[in-house]
């Protein structure tokens, strides 16, 4: 029952009527550790996958930030330096140490690890100061501090005493935490306790003294704040877990098992609090077996940990040093990198979000970066400081993301701040049991009587243990005061183009088949309604009235003044008329087979659909295959094919007519969202048509050159995307409000929505694949604040007719020095936000303006870094390690379809790309910006992930440069919505026979878009890898196998962004350009 | 004492600038409403848009040209130029686009714009009144 309730999203499960019960909370990600219930069984592959691909030991990369702590305690033990027992995949994996950029002082650009002594591990110095370490302490202490000396630790120099320092270190950024007073004693208690067994780690749930859950977390590596860290463990394949003394795991926090003595032996530098796990709780271990097994390996090979710290030690340190990082100066993220000298900047795995420098107790409950990300994980104190740093400040959200575990709370009163209406969240402070202080407006509120009872522990008087206060992401089932009208039913209306052109593409068949297949999977309840409209030069309605033996088509030819022929039987209850609907779907493709009508009256059809939907609201899906050329909303072709490759400004990026915009506003007012599927081979003026979705919070799907015979890859993509589209979760009549702490203000929104008030987005529909971005400014100085919070609250009606509120709260520290701001920069989020801003700029001003603005963003931030943070001026283009990918991303954006000039780009392709940049959640947008390149002809199981009983190899990420390609290999480029498999001419013959199922290179078919299912290890590995990549995103990327002479080689090569093209700079040239501008 | 044409122009200007003041005040009021949680602000925007042309129309200064009041004409030219510039990208929804007005700080800019206009209209009201009496008396 509990899992069901907790998996319940969109009303698929039953929430608890009387507040959450213990289990539900226990199983979900965040509090899992809190309550000592290690979530294992219920993991879905997505969860497990997310964290896994990470190679240990690179940057603080990977979706979970578990790397730093131990590395900081153990100065620079690079994963590569662990003597790998044979057969330990992770250790033997070549990429491990490779991509780690060497310390900047070392000029060598290669993957060579600098010698141990050469590594100045800044954080180590202080951490070892913290936690006296007989073995490693001294050398690190001597580490040069020049890189961060401009950023004096705010709390003064690191103290020598571990236990004492613990306090200040936390307090430093600690806002009044709800349980801080009680925790501290427990903490110090832990610190002096001799370590007994690490197994108590996960245990506190058993019989926890009130504060234990919080305290137990202190053992966690500061970098393992999110549930993901824990969730990943059960997912880790047993072999891997057993064989791999993977340092990050150790970092991740669960202290090592085994008797204390051994413990100390192996981890001499482990801070006391790491060494003293849950000893206070004692008791039998309730730790999950997975955890145990995950931790055990660390005790087995004792030696590696005692090695002197070689090379990339600092590389493993991340901003996530949590409590200590501010103290310890600025860690890895501020390491100076000379971009001109270091080439291998890409980590081998996915680039992860930096972790905010928060005290662990706050960080561990903080919102997941997959849902909520800020471009600066350390918020500047004043606007002038922000201006000085010259980096964009904004948030990127993915609020309705599919979460595998989500706490759902039902209660008659939802506790909110009385003045700013903020929902109670983990970052509020409890003044006493009956009063709490809002963390956004600082008003003191009363705790309602009902809130005093904690359904999780079934105890009274612990408001700070309620799930609302333990989870940064939570969903409430809203009582009736959150409804303006009774919750609407799920209503789906499909509007299809059936002109000659549309029939020619053959999409109708695929569509009807897809709806037929998924008709029972459409989210909804017994009230679900469905309807169909088709149009060419006239609009056709389908009467699905009760009693009809077959659907009746009603044709309205008066398109200038459209009306509904029979208002009540066009939109019918799906469950009551399912057979009629199925009849219609079966006959529809044949109905228009012979049509010769070429005109398209889209505008009128949309008006009709709007009229049909306006009483209820709902989802309107439009399938269009050509330029609408009749009636209202008719458009003319504006594209001049000769201008496609123009290096000058691109015209016609803004809509040609306001018809679609106005209609979208009307739709938004009536809670109708329009999703646009554009399947066309010619110009369709997406810039105008797209408005209909953009302002009604719909989504835009673009299938260029769709044809059922000529383009089978596109057909497959359409099928898969349509399936996802039809079956994914949906929220109706939604609004989202983003609040932030007093002093900050939100000023510009990006995404598909309509801004209805200064902080309120109107979303007639919300879907789990929609991302949003907002820009912020600092209006008042945040002088006396240590942290600020942001809260996104999404109020929606689920497809089951429940009103629900999903609340995400993010907490970030406030800093007052420039170096701290730089240390907290999230380069991916910055690239994402800049791309949104650039799209706006290209529409309102011009494309060249937008391009200049992006280049300037890179120049500004790097020159500001050079001037204000660096104290020692060196030649070269210097960047802090956290921004080392920034110029690369900017260059990638400049070469992106949306913004490139000089390369032939169809206007619709460009606009579609712009729409996607604004609308895709960051994780997917990043692949569009900077595709991932892997070598796949030599996939091995080394370092592979185990996902739902499949072994997924993890090849390392390659730079996007032709120099990385070789004729002897096969390379997979993952560009988000499309994947290219490039086969070298002299590729291993094995690859042809075992993976592609052809004898040799010449036999590779021209249009191969499927990997044959061969029963060979190579084939299985390749397919597992491709399948795994596909599963990670909600849309379906088609795969194209390309040879040297393939047509698709051109787009493939265009994605090689580090290379020079006729019209664009190479990466190195771009860096030189930046350097020139900066040194001006 | 005859009533010169210039004085007539000024008298007209006094009345018209009074109207302009009212319009500016109304704009400011609506902007304020928009900043709060206005339910039907699309209508508000369309309402404002329908006021734009009258406002720009009322602020016409040809009469001063006819009356050869060069200084007064000069005094009004900047605003005239601004109005021409402002209405140039007159896309269909008008000057106040409900889609962007709450986004991107547009609303704040509009408020500043109308505060400035209000000050300008009040100043011109006083100036026209003074000029009217002056022209009348000295004639």
Coordinates of C-alpha atoms in Angstrom, one line a residue, chain A residues 323-694:
Chain A
X323 CA 30.1 22.5 5.5
X324 CA 33.8 22.8 5.1
X325 CA 34.2 24.1 1.7
X326 CA 33.8 27.6 2.5
X327 CA 36.1 27.2 5.3
X328 CA 38.7 25.4 3.4
X329 CA 39.1 28.1 0.9
X330 CA 37.7 27.4 -2.4
X331 CA 38.2 24.0 -3.6
X332 CA 38.5 22.4 -6.9
X333 CA 36.0 24.6 -8.6
X334 CA 38.3 27.5 -8.4
X335 CA 41.4 25.7 -9.5
X336 CA 42.8 27.9 -12.3
X337 CA 42.7 26.2 -15.7
X338 CA 44.5 27.6 -18.6
X339 CA 42.0 26.8 -21.3
X340 CA 44.5 27.4 -24.1
X341 CA 46.8 24.7 -22.7
X342 CA 44.4 22.1 -21.4
X343 CA 42.4 20.4 -24.0
X344 CA 40.9 17.4 -22.3
X345 CA 38.4 19.3 -20.2
X346 CA 35.4 17.0 -20.7
X347 CA 34.8 14.6 -17.8
X348 CA 34.4 11.0 -18.9
X349 CA 30.9 10.8 -17.7
X350 CA 28.0 13.3 -17.7
X351 CA 28.8 16.7 -16.2
X352 CA 27.0 17.1 -12.9
X353 CA 25.5 20.0 -11.2
X354 CA 27.6 21.5 -8.5
X355 CA 26.3 21.1 -5.0
X356 CA 25.6 24.2 -3.0
X357 CA 27.9 24.9 -0.1
X358 CA 25.3 24.3 2.5
X359 CA 25.5 22.7 5.8
X360 CA 24.8 19.0 5.4
X361 CA 21.6 19.0 7.2
X362 CA 20.2 21.5 4.8
X363 CA 21.9 20.1 1.8
X364 CA 20.6 16.6 2.4
X365 CA 17.0 17.7 2.2
X366 CA 17.6 20.2 -0.6
X367 CA 15.8 19.9 -3.9
X368 CA 17.3 17.7 -6.5
X369 CA 19.2 19.5 -9.2
X370 CA 17.2 17.6 -11.8
X371 CA 14.2 19.5 -10.7
X372 CA 15.5 22.8 -9.6
X373 CA 18.8 24.3 -10.5
X374 CA 20.3 27.7 -10.1
X375 CA 23.0 29.2 -12.4
X376 CA 24.9 30.3 -9.3
X377 CA 24.8 27.9 -6.5
X378 CA 26.1 30.6 -4.2
X379 CA 23.9 33.7 -4.4
X380 CA 25.7 37.0 -4.4
X381 CA 24.8 39.3 -1.5
X382 CA 24.2 42.4 -3.6
X383 CA 23.2 43.3 -7.1
X384 CA 26.5 45.1 -7.5
X385 CA 28.4 42.0 -6.7
X386 CA 26.4 40.1 -9.2
X387 CA 27.1 42.8 -11.8
X388 CA 30.7 42.5 -11.0
X389 CA 30.7 38.7 -11.5
X390 CA 28.9 39.2 -14.8
X391 CA 27.2 35.9 -14.8
X392 CA 23.5 35.4 -15.4
X393 CA 21.4 34.6 -12.4
X394 CA 18.5 32.5 -12.9
X395 CA 16.7 29.3 -12.1
X396 CA 16.0 26.3 -14.3
X397 CA 13.1 24.1 -13.4
X398 CA 11.6 20.9 -14.4
X399 CA 8.7 21.0 -12.0
X400 CA 6.5 18.2 -13.3
X401 CA 9.3 15.7 -13.8
X402 CA 8.3 12.1 -13.5
X403 CA 9.6 11.1 -10.1
X404 CA 9.7 7.6 -9.1
X405 CA 9.1 8.4 -5.5
X406 CA 7.2 11.3 -4.4
X407 CA 5.7 11.9 -1.0
X408 CA 2.1 12.8 -1.2
X409 CA 0.3 14.4 1.7
X410 CA -3.3 14.8 2.3
X411 CA -4.4 17.1 5.0
X412 CA -7.3 19.4 5.5
X413 CA -5.0 22.4 6.1
X414 CA -1.9 23.0 4.1
X415 CA 0.4 25.0 6.2
X416 CA 1.5 28.2 4.5
X417 CA 2.9 31.5 5.6
X418 CA 0.2 33.9 6.3
X419 CA 1.7 36.8 4.5
X420 CA 3.6 35.5 1.5
X421 CA 1.7 32.2 1.2
X422 CA 4.8 30.1 1.1
X423 CA 4.3 26.5 1.7
X424 CA 6.0 25.1 4.8
X425 CA 9.3 23.5 3.7
X426 CA 12.4 22.0 5.2
X427 CA 14.2 25.4 5.3
X428 CA 11.8 27.2 7.7
X429 CA 12.9 27.5 11.2
X430 CA 10.9 26.5 14.2
X431 CA 11.1 29.1 16.9
X432 CA 9.5 26.7 19.3
X433 CA 7.0 23.9 18.9
X434 CA 4.1 26.2 18.1
X435 CA 5.7 28.8 15.9
X436 CA 7.6 28.7 12.7
X437 CA 9.4 31.4 10.8
X438 CA 8.9 31.7 7.1
X439 CA 12.2 31.5 5.2
X440 CA 11.0 33.7 2.4
X441 CA 9.4 36.7 4.1
X442 CA 10.6 36.0 7.7
X443 CA 7.1 36.3 9.2
X444 CA 6.5 34.2 12.3
X445 CA 3.5 31.9 11.9
X446 CA 1.7 29.6 14.2
X447 CA 1.9 25.9 13.8
X448 CA -1.7 24.6 13.4
X449 CA -2.8 22.0 15.9
X450 CA -3.1 19.4 13.2
X451 CA 0.4 19.9 12.2
X452 CA 1.6 18.9 15.6
X453 CA 0.8 15.3 15.0
X454 CA 3.4 13.5 12.9
X455 CA 1.8 10.7 11.1
X456 CA 5.1 9.2 10.1
X457 CA 6.2 8.5 13.6
X458 CA 2.7 8.6 15.0
X459 CA 3.8 11.0 17.6
X460 CA 2.6 14.3 18.8
X461 CA 4.6 17.4 19.2
X462 CA 7.2 17.0 16.5
X463 CA 6.2 19.4 13.8
X464 CA 9.7 19.5 12.4
X465 CA 9.5 15.8 11.6
X466 CA 6.5 16.0 9.4
X467 CA 7.1 15.0 5.8
X468 CA 6.5 18.6 4.7
X469 CA 9.5 19.6 6.7
X470 CA 11.6 16.7 5.7
X471 CA 11.2 16.9 1.9
X472 CA 12.1 19.6 -0.5
X473 CA 9.8 18.0 -3.1
X474 CA 6.4 17.1 -1.9
X475 CA 2.9 16.9 -3.3
X476 CA -0.2 17.9 -1.5
X477 CA -3.7 16.9 -2.3
X478 CA -5.5 20.2 -2.2
X479 CA -8.7 20.8 -0.4
X480 CA -11.6 22.6 -2.0
X481 CA -10.4 26.1 -1.4
X482 CA -7.8 25.5 -4.1
X483 CA -10.5 25.1 -6.7
X484 CA -12.1 27.8 -8.6
X485 CA -14.5 25.3 -10.2
X486 CA -14.9 21.6 -9.8
X487 CA -11.8 19.8 -11.2
X488 CA -12.2 19.4 -14.9
X489 CA -12.2 15.9 -16.4
X490 CA -9.4 14.9 -18.8
X491 CA -10.5 16.1 -22.2
X492 CA -8.6 15.3 -25.3
X493 CA -9.4 16.7 -28.7
X494 CA -7.4 15.8 -31.8
X495 CA -7.4 18.1 -34.8
X496 CA -5.9 16.5 -37.9
X497 CA -4.9 17.8 -41.2
X498 CA -6.3 15.6 -43.9
X499 CA -5.4 17.5 -47.0
X500 CA -3.7 15.8 -49.9
X501 CA -0.3 16.7 -48.6
X502 CA -1.2 15.1 -45.2
X503 CA -2.5 11.9 -46.7
X504 CA 0.7 11.8 -48.8
X505 CA 2.9 11.7 -45.7
X506 CA 0.9 8.8 -44.3
X507 CA 0.9 10.0 -40.8
X508 CA -2.8 9.5 -40.3
X509 CA -2.4 5.8 -40.2
X510 CA 0.3 5.8 -37.7
X511 CA -1.6 8.3 -35.6
X512 CA -4.9 6.3 -35.6
X513 CA -3.0 3.1 -34.9
X514 CA -1.2 4.7 -32.0
X515 CA -4.4 6.1 -30.5
X516 CA -6.1 2.7 -30.9
X517 CA -3.2 1.0 -29.2
X518 CA -3.1 3.4 -26.3
X519 CA -6.7 4.2 -25.9
X520 CA -6.8 2.5 -22.6
X521 CA -3.7 4.1 -21.4
X522 CA -4.8 7.7 -21.9
X523 CA -4.6 9.2 -18.4
X524 CA -8.0 9.9 -17.1
X525 CA -10.9 8.5 -15.2
X526 CA -14.5 7.6 -16.0
X527 CA -15.2 11.2 -17.0
X528 CA -12.5 11.3 -19.7
X529 CA -13.7 12.9 -22.9
X530 CA -12.4 12.6 -26.4
X531 CA -13.2 14.1 -29.7
X532 CA -11.8 14.4 -33.3
X533 CA -11.8 17.1 -35.9
X534 CA -10.3 16.9 -39.3
X535 CA -9.8 19.7 -41.8
X536 CA -8.6 20.5 -45.2
X537 CA -10.4 23.4 -46.9
X538 CA -13.4 22.6 -44.8
X539 CA -13.7 21.5 -41.2
X540 CA -15.1 18.0 -40.5
X541 CA -16.6 17.1 -37.2
X542 CA -17.4 13.6 -36.1
X543 CA -20.7 13.0 -34.3
X544 CA -20.2 10.2 -31.8
X545 CA -23.7 10.4 -30.4
X546 CA -25.1 7.5 -28.5
X547 CA -27.1 5.1 -30.6
X548 CA -25.2 5.8 -33.8
X549 CA -24.0 2.6 -35.3
X550 CA -21.0 4.3 -36.8
X551 CA -19.5 7.8 -36.5
X552 CA -21.2 10.5 -38.5
X553 CA -19.1 13.0 -40.3
X554 CA -20.4 16.6 -40.3
X555 CA -18.7 19.0 -42.7
X556 CA -18.7 22.7 -42.1
X557 CA -17.6 24.6 -45.2
X558 CA -18.3 28.1 -43.8
X559 CA -14.8 28.5 -42.6
X560 CA -15.0 32.3 -42.2
X561 CA -17.6 32.0 -39.5
X562 CA -17.1 28.6 -38.0
X563 CA -19.7 27.0 -35.8
X564 CA -20.3 23.7 -34.1
X565 CA -22.8 21.6 -35.9
X566 CA -23.9 19.6 -32.8
X567 CA -22.4 21.0 -29.7
X568 CA -22.9 18.1 -27.4
X569 CA -22.0 14.9 -29.2
X570 CA -18.6 15.9 -30.7
X571 CA -16.8 15.5 -27.5
X572 CA -17.9 12.3 -25.9
X573 CA -17.2 10.2 -22.9
X574 CA -14.4 7.8 -23.8
X575 CA -15.5 4.9 -21.7
X576 CA -19.1 5.1 -22.9
X577 CA -18.4 5.4 -26.6
X578 CA -15.2 3.5 -26.9
X579 CA -16.4 1.3 -29.7
X580 CA -17.6 4.3 -31.7
X581 CA -14.3 6.0 -31.2
X582 CA -12.4 2.8 -32.2
X583 CA -14.6 2.5 -35.3
X584 CA -13.7 6.1 -36.2
X585 CA -10.0 5.6 -35.7
X586 CA -10.1 2.5 -37.9
X587 CA -12.0 4.2 -40.7
X588 CA -10.3 7.5 -40.6
X589 CA -7.1 6.7 -42.6
X590 CA -9.2 5.3 -45.4
X591 CA -11.7 8.1 -45.4
X592 CA -9.4 10.6 -47.1
X593 CA -7.3 8.3 -49.2
X594 CA -8.3 9.8 -52.4
X595 CA -8.6 13.4 -51.4
X596 CA -7.4 16.0 -53.9
X597 CA -7.9 18.9 -51.6
X598 CA -4.7 20.8 -51.1
X599 CA -5.7 23.7 -49.0
X600 CA -5.6 23.9 -45.3
X601 CA -7.8 25.9 -43.1
X602 CA -6.0 25.4 -39.9
X603 CA -7.1 28.7 -38.3
X604 CA -10.8 27.8 -38.6
X605 CA -10.2 24.3 -37.4
X606 CA -8.5 25.7 -34.3
X607 CA -11.3 28.2 -33.7
X608 CA -13.8 25.3 -33.9
X609 CA -11.7 23.2 -31.5
X610 CA -11.4 26.1 -29.1
X611 CA -15.2 26.5 -29.1
X612 CA -15.6 22.9 -28.5
X613 CA -13.2 22.8 -25.6
X614 CA -13.8 26.1 -24.0
X615 CA -16.6 25.0 -21.6
X616 CA -14.3 22.4 -20.0
X617 CA -10.7 23.1 -20.9
X618 CA -8.4 20.3 -21.9
X619 CA -5.8 19.3 -24.4
X620 CA -5.9 20.1 -28.0
X621 CA -3.5 18.2 -30.2
X622 CA -3.0 19.6 -33.7
X623 CA -1.4 17.7 -36.5
X624 CA -0.4 19.9 -39.4
X625 CA 1.6 19.1 -42.5
X626 CA 1.6 22.2 -44.5
X627 CA 1.4 26.0 -44.4
X628 CA -2.2 27.0 -43.6
X629 CA -3.4 28.9 -46.6
X630 CA -7.1 29.4 -46.2
X631 CA -9.3 31.4 -44.1
X632 CA -8.3 33.0 -40.8
X633 CA -4.7 32.5 -39.8
X634 CA -3.6 31.9 -43.4
X635 CA 0.1 32.4 -43.8
X636 CA 2.4 33.0 -46.7
X637 CA 5.8 31.4 -47.2
X638 CA 8.3 33.8 -45.9
X639 CA 11.4 31.7 -46.3
X640 CA 13.9 32.5 -49.1
X641 CA 15.9 29.4 -49.6
X642 CA 18.8 31.4 -50.8
X643 CA 19.0 33.1 -47.5
X644 CA 19.3 29.9 -45.5
X645 CA 23.1 30.0 -45.4
X646 CA 23.2 33.7 -45.1
X647 CA 25.8 35.0 -42.7
X648 CA 23.7 38.1 -42.3
X649 CA 20.7 38.4 -40.1
X650 CA 18.0 35.9 -40.3
X651 CA 14.6 37.4 -40.9
X652 CA 11.2 36.1 -40.0
X653 CA 11.9 34.7 -36.6
X654 CA 8.9 36.5 -35.2
X655 CA 5.4 35.6 -36.0
X656 CA 3.8 36.9 -39.2
X657 CA 0.4 37.2 -37.7
X658 CA -1.1 37.7 -34.3
X659 CA -3.9 35.3 -34.9
X660 CA -2.2 32.3 -33.3
X661 CA -1.0 34.4 -30.4
X662 CA -4.4 35.8 -29.7
X663 CA -6.0 32.4 -30.0
X664 CA -3.5 31.0 -27.7
X665 CA -4.4 33.6 -25.1
X666 CA -8.0 32.8 -25.5
X667 CA -7.2 29.1 -25.1
X668 CA -5.1 29.9 -22.0
X669 CA -8.0 31.7 -20.5
X670 CA -10.3 28.7 -21.0
X671 CA -7.7 26.2 -19.8
X672 CA -7.1 24.8 -23.2
X673 CA -3.5 23.8 -24.2
X674 CA -2.6 23.3 -27.8
X675 CA 0.1 20.8 -28.7
X676 CA 1.4 21.1 -32.2
X677 CA 2.8 18.2 -34.2
X678 CA 4.4 19.6 -37.3
X679 CA 5.1 16.9 -39.9
X680 CA 6.1 18.6 -43.0
X681 CA 8.7 18.6 -45.7
X682 CA 8.2 22.2 -46.7
X683 CA 8.2 25.4 -44.9
X684 CA 5.3 25.7 -42.4
X685 CA 6.2 29.0 -40.7
X686 CA 6.7 27.5 -37.3
X687 CA 7.5 30.9 -36.0
X688 CA 3.9 31.9 -36.4
X689 CA 2.3 28.5 -35.8
X690 CA 4.4 27.9 -32.7
X691 CA 2.8 30.7 -30.9
X692 CA -0.4 28.7 -30.5
X693 CA 1.5 26.2 -28.3
X694 CA 3.9 28.6 -26.7

